[in-house]
Short mmCIF file of C-alpha atoms in Angstrom, two decimals:
data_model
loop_
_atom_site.label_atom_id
_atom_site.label_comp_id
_atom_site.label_asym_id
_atom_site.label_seq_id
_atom_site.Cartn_x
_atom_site.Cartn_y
_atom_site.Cartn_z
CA UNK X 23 0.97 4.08 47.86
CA UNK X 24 2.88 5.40 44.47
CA UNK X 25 0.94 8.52 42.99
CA UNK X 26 3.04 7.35 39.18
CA UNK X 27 2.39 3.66 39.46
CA UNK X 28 -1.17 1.54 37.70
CA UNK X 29 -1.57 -1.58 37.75
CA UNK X 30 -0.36 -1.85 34.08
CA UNK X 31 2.28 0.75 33.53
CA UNK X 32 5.58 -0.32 31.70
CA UNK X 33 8.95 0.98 30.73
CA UNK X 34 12.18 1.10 28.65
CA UNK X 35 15.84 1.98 30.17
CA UNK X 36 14.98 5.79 30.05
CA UNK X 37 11.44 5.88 31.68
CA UNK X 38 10.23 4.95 35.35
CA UNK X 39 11.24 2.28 37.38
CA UNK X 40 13.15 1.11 34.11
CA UNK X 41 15.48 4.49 34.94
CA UNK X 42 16.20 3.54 38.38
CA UNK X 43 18.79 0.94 36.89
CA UNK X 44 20.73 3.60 35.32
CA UNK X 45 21.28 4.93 39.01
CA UNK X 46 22.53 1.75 40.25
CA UNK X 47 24.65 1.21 37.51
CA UNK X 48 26.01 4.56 38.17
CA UNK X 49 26.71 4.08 41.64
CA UNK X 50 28.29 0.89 40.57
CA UNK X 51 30.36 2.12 38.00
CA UNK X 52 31.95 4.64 40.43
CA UNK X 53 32.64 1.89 43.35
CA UNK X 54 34.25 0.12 40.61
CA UNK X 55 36.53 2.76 39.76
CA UNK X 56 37.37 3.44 43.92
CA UNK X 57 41.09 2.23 44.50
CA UNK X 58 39.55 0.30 47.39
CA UNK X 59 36.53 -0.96 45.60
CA UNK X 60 34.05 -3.32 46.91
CA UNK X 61 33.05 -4.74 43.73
CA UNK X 62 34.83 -4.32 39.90
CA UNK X 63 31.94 -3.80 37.55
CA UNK X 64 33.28 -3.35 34.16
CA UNK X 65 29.99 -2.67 32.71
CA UNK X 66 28.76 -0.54 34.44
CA UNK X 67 29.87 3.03 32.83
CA UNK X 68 29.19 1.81 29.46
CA UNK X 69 25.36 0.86 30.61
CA UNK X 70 24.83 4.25 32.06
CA UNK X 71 26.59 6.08 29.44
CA UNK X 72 24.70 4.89 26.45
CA UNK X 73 21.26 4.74 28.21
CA UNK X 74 20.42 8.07 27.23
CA UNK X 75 18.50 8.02 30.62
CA UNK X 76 18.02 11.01 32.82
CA UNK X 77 21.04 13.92 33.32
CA UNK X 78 21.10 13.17 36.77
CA UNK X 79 22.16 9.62 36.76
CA UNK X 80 25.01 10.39 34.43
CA UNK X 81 25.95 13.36 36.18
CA UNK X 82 26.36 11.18 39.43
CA UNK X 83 29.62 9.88 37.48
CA UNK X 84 30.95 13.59 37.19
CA UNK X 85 32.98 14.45 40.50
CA UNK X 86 32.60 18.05 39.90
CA UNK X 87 28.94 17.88 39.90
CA UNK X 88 29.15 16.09 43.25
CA UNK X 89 31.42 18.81 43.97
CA UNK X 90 29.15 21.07 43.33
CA UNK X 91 26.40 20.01 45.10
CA UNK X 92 28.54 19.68 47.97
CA UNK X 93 29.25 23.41 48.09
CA UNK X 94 25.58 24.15 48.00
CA UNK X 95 24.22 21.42 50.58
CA UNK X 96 26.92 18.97 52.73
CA UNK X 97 23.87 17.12 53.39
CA UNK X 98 22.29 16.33 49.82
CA UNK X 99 26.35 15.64 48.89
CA UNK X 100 26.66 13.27 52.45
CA UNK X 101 22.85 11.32 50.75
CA UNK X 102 24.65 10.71 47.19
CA UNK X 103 27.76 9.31 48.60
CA UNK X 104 25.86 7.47 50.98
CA UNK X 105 23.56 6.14 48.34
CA UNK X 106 26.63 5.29 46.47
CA UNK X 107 28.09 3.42 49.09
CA UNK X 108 25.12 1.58 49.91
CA UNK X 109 24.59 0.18 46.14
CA UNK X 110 28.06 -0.87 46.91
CA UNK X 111 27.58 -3.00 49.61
CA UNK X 112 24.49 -4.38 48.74
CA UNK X 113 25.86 -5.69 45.50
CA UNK X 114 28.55 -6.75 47.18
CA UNK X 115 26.60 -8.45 49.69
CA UNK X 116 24.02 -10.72 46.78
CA UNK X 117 27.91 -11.29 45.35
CA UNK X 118 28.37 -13.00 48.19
CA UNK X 119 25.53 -14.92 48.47
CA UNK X 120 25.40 -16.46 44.75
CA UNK X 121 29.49 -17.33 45.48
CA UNK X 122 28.08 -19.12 48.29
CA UNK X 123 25.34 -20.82 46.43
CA UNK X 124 27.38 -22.19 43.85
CA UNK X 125 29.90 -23.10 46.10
CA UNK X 126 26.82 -25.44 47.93
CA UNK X 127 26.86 -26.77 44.38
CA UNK X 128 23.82 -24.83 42.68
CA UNK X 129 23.62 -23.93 39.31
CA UNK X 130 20.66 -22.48 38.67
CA UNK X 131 19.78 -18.96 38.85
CA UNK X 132 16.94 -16.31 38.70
CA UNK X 133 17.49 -12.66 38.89
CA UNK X 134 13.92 -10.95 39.34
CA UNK X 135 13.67 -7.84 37.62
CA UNK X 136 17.52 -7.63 36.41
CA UNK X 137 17.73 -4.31 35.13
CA UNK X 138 20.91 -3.48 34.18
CA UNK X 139 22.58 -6.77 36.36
CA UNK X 140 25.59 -7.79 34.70
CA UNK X 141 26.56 -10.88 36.88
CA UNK X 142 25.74 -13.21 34.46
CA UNK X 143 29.02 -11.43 32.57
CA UNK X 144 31.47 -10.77 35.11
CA UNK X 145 30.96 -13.18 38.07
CA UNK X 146 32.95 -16.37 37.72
CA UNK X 147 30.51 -19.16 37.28
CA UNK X 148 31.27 -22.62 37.44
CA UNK X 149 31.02 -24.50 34.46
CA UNK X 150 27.03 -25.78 33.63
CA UNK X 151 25.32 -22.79 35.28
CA UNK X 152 22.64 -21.22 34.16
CA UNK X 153 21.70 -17.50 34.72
CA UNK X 154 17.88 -16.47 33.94
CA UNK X 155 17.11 -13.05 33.75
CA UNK X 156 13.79 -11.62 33.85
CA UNK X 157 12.55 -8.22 33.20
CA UNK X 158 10.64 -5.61 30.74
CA UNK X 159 11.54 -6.85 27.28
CA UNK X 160 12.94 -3.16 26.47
CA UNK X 161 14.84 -3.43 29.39
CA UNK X 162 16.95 -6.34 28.53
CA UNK X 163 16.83 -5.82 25.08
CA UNK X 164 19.01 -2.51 25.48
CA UNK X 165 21.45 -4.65 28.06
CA UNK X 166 21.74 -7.44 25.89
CA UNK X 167 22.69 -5.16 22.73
CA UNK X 168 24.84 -2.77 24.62
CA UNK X 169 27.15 -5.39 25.58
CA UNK X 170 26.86 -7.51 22.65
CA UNK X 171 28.03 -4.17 20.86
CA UNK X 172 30.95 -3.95 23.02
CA UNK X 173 32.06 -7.67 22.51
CA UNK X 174 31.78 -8.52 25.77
CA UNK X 175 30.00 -12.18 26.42
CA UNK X 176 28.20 -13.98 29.37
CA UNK X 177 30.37 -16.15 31.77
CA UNK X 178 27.38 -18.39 31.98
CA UNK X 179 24.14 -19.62 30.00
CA UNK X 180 22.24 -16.59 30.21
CA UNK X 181 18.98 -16.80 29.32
CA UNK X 182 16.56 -13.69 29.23
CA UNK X 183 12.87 -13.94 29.56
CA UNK X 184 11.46 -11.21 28.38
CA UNK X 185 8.12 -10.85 30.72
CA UNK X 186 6.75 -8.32 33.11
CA UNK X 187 6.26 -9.92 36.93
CA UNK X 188 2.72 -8.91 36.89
CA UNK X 189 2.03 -11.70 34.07
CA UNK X 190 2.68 -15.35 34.14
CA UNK X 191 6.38 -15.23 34.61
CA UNK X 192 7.07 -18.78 36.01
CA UNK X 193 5.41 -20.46 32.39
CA UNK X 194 7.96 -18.11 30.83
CA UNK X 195 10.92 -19.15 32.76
CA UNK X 196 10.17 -22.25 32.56
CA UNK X 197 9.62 -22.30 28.34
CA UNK X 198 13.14 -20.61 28.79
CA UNK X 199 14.42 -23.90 30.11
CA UNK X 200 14.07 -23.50 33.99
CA UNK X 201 14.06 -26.92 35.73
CA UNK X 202 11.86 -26.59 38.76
CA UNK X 203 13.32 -29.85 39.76
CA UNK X 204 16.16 -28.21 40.53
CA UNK X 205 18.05 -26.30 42.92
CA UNK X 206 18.37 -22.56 42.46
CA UNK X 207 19.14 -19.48 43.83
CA UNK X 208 17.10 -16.41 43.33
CA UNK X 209 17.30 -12.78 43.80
CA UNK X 210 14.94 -10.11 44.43
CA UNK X 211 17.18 -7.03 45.10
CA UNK X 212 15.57 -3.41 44.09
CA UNK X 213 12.40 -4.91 43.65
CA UNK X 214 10.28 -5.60 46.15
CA UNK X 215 10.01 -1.64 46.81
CA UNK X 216 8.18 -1.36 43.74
CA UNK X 217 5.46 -4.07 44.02
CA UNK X 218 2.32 -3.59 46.21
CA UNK X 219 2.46 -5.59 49.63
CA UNK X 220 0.03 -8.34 48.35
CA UNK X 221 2.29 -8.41 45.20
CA UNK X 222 5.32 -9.45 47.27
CA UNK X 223 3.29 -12.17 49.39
CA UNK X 224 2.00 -13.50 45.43
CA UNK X 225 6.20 -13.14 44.28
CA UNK X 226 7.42 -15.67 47.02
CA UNK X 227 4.72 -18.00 46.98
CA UNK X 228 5.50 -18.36 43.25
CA UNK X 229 8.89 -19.09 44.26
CA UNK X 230 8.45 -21.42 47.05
CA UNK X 231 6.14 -23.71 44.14
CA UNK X 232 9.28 -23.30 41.95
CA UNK X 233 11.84 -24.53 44.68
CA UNK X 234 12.94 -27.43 46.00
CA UNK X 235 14.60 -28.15 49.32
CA UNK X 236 17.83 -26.75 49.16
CA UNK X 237 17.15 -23.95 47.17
CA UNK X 238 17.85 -20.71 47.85
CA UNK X 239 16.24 -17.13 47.59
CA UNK X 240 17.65 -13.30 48.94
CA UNK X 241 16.28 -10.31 49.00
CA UNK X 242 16.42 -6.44 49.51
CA UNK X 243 13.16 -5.43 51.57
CA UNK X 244 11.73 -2.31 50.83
CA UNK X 245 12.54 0.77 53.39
CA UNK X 246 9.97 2.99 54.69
CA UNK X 247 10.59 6.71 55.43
CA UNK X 248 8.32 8.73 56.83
CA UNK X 249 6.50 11.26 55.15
CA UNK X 250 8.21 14.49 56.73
CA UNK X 251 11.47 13.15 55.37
CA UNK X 252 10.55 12.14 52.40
CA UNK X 253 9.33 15.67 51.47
CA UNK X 254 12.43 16.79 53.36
CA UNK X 255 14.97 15.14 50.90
CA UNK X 256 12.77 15.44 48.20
CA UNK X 257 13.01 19.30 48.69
CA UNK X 258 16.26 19.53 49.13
CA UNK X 259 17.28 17.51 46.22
CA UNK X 260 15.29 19.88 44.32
CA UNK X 261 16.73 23.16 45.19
CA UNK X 262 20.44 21.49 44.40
CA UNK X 263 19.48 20.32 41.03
CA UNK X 264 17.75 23.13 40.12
CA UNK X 265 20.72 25.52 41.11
CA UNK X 266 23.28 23.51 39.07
CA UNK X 267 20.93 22.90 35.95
CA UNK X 268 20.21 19.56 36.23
CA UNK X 269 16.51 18.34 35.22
CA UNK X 270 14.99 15.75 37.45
CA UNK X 271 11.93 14.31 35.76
CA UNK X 272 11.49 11.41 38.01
CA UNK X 273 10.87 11.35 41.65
CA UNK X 274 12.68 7.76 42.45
CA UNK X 275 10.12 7.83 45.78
CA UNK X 276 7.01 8.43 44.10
CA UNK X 277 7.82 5.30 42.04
CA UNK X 278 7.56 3.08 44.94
CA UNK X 279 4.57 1.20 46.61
CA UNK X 280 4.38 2.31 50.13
CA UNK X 281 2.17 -0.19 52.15
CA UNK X 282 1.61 -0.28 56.22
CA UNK X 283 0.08 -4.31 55.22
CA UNK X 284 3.61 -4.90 53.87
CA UNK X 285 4.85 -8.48 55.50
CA UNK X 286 8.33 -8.40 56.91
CA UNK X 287 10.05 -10.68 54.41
CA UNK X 288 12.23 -12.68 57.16
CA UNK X 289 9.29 -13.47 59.19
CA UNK X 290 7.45 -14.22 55.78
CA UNK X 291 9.68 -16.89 54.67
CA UNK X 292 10.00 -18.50 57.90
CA UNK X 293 6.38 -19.18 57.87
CA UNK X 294 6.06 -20.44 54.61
CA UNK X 295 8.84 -23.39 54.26
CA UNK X 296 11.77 -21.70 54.30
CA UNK X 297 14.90 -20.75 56.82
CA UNK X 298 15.80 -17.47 56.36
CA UNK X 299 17.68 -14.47 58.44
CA UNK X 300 18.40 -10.42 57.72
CA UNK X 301 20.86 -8.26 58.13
CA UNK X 302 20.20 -4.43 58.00
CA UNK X 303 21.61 -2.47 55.46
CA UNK X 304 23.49 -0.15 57.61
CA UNK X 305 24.65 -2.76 60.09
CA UNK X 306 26.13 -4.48 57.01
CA UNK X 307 27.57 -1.02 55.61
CA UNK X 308 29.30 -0.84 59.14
CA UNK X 309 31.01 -4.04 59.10
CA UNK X 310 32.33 -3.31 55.49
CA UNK X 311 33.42 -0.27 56.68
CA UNK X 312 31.32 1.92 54.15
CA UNK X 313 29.07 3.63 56.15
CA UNK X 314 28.98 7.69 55.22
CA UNK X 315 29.12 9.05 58.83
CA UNK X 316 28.30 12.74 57.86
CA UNK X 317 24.56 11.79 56.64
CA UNK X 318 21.60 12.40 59.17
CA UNK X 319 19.87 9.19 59.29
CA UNK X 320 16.32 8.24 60.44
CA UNK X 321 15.96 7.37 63.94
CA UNK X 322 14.50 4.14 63.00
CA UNK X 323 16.55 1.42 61.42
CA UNK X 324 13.40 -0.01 59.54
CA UNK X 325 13.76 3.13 57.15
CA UNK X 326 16.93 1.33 55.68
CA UNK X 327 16.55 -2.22 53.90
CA UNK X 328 17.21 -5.24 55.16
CA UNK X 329 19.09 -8.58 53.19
CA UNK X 330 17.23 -11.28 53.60
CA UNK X 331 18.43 -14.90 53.09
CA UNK X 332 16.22 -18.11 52.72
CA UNK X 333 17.36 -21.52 52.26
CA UNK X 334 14.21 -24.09 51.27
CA UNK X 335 13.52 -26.39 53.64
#
């Protein structure tokens, strides 16, 4: 289990989990820049940058701190371009799979735990969707008036409710509007790592009573390392930070719920009314052609997530 988490802790853009969007956006920001990018996230940099968030995240944008680090340790340098290409793909790959929903003619969607998520501004939504976000009030609060500040404007009805997952989220989404009548596609990526295993089970039983047949629901399971390599690249990320200068006050893998009763989310869904299959993260990083060959990877695959998709039977 997480040695920082309780059962009622909360945060802004600069604090806990609430910092661990600021990384993604940062990896996302620098795919976006890539002359062969996956994705083109125009939001991205300006998210990170004005977070005032941890060094580290920001510093992930600097090529000469990579540079750095990469004269130190190949390895800890081979992990941050890996976890850069990885962000990559997986947004790439939940692109995907809301192009495909609306293409099946859905238009209604609910991003769990958004973060910093800036589909609702730069994918290409047909005309009458809706796009619900929910997270930490503080959290979308800073994402709404970052961009609002920089004139840019959602490319569907986005609708934020402001309400921590713990709580009664699905009376709030639906005083935000939410049909559950209708069809909808949902989205549970860099979450489920940070909920507790019977928190996950609860999650997707709240969304199978919100679905109807058709709908539609992916996911990003959570990975589990081992303990020896945990403390392995937690020590070496340590020494490299602290010989370039850079402060790290969070410990991203302390910050997650690690549970042996965890259900397999695939098998989950299948059980409970839906039809769903996964794809592992690195098999999907291989067929994209982004997979960082020089890292040293876990023997076993299950330390890497999976993407799960569900369609409601």
């Amino acid at each position: 289990m997480s040695s920082l988490r309780t059962h009622d802790d909360t945060w802004d853009i600069k604090t806990s989990v609430g910092s661990t969007a600021v990384m993604v956006a940062a990896a996302r920001a620098i795919e976006s820049e890539q002359p062969d990018a996956l994705i083109h996230d125009p939001y991205a940099r300006l998210l990170v940058n004005n977070a005032g968030a941890e060094i580290i995240w920001e510093a992930m944008l600097d090529p000469e701190v990579v540079a750095k680090i990469e004269a130190i340790d190949e390895e800890s340098a081979a992990r941050i371009h890996h976890m850069r290409a990885y962000q990559a793909v997986r947004t790439h790959f939940f692109d995907a799979y809301f192009a495909d929903a609306v293409a099946a003619g859905i238009r209604q969607i609910v991003i769990l735990a958004s973060g910093l998520d800036s589909r609702a501004y730069r994918l290409d939504w047909p005309a009458g969707t809706t796009v619900y976000e929910i997270d930490q009030p503080q959290v979308l609060e800073y994402k709404s008036a970052t961009l609002a500040e920089s004139g840019a404007s959602p490319s569907a009805d986005r609708r934020e409710v402001a309400i921590d997952l713990r709580e009664d989220w699905p009376a709030a989404l639906r005083a935000a509007g939410f049909d559950p009548a209708q069809r909808t596609a949902w989205l549970a990526e860099g979450l489920l790592m940070y909920l507790p295993a019977e928190a996950q089970d609860k999650l997707f039983t709240q969304i199978g009573e919100l679905s109807p047949a058709g709908s539609r629901v992916s996911a990003e399971t959570a990975p589990t390392h081992s303990d020896e390599r945990r403390a392995q690249m937690r020590e070496r990320f340590k020494k490299v930070a602290d010989e370039i200068g850079i402060e790290q006050t969070v410990d991203v893998g302390e910050l997650m719920y690690r549970d042996d009763n965890r259900a397999d989310v695939a098998e989950w869904l299948n059980q409970h009314g839906w039809r769903a299959t996964s794809q592992n993260s690195l098999d999907e990083m291989d067929r994209v052609g982004r997979r960082v060959a020089s890292v040293e990877l876990d023997d076993d695959k299950d330390a890497f997530s999976d993407f799960v998709i569900g369609e409601r039977l």
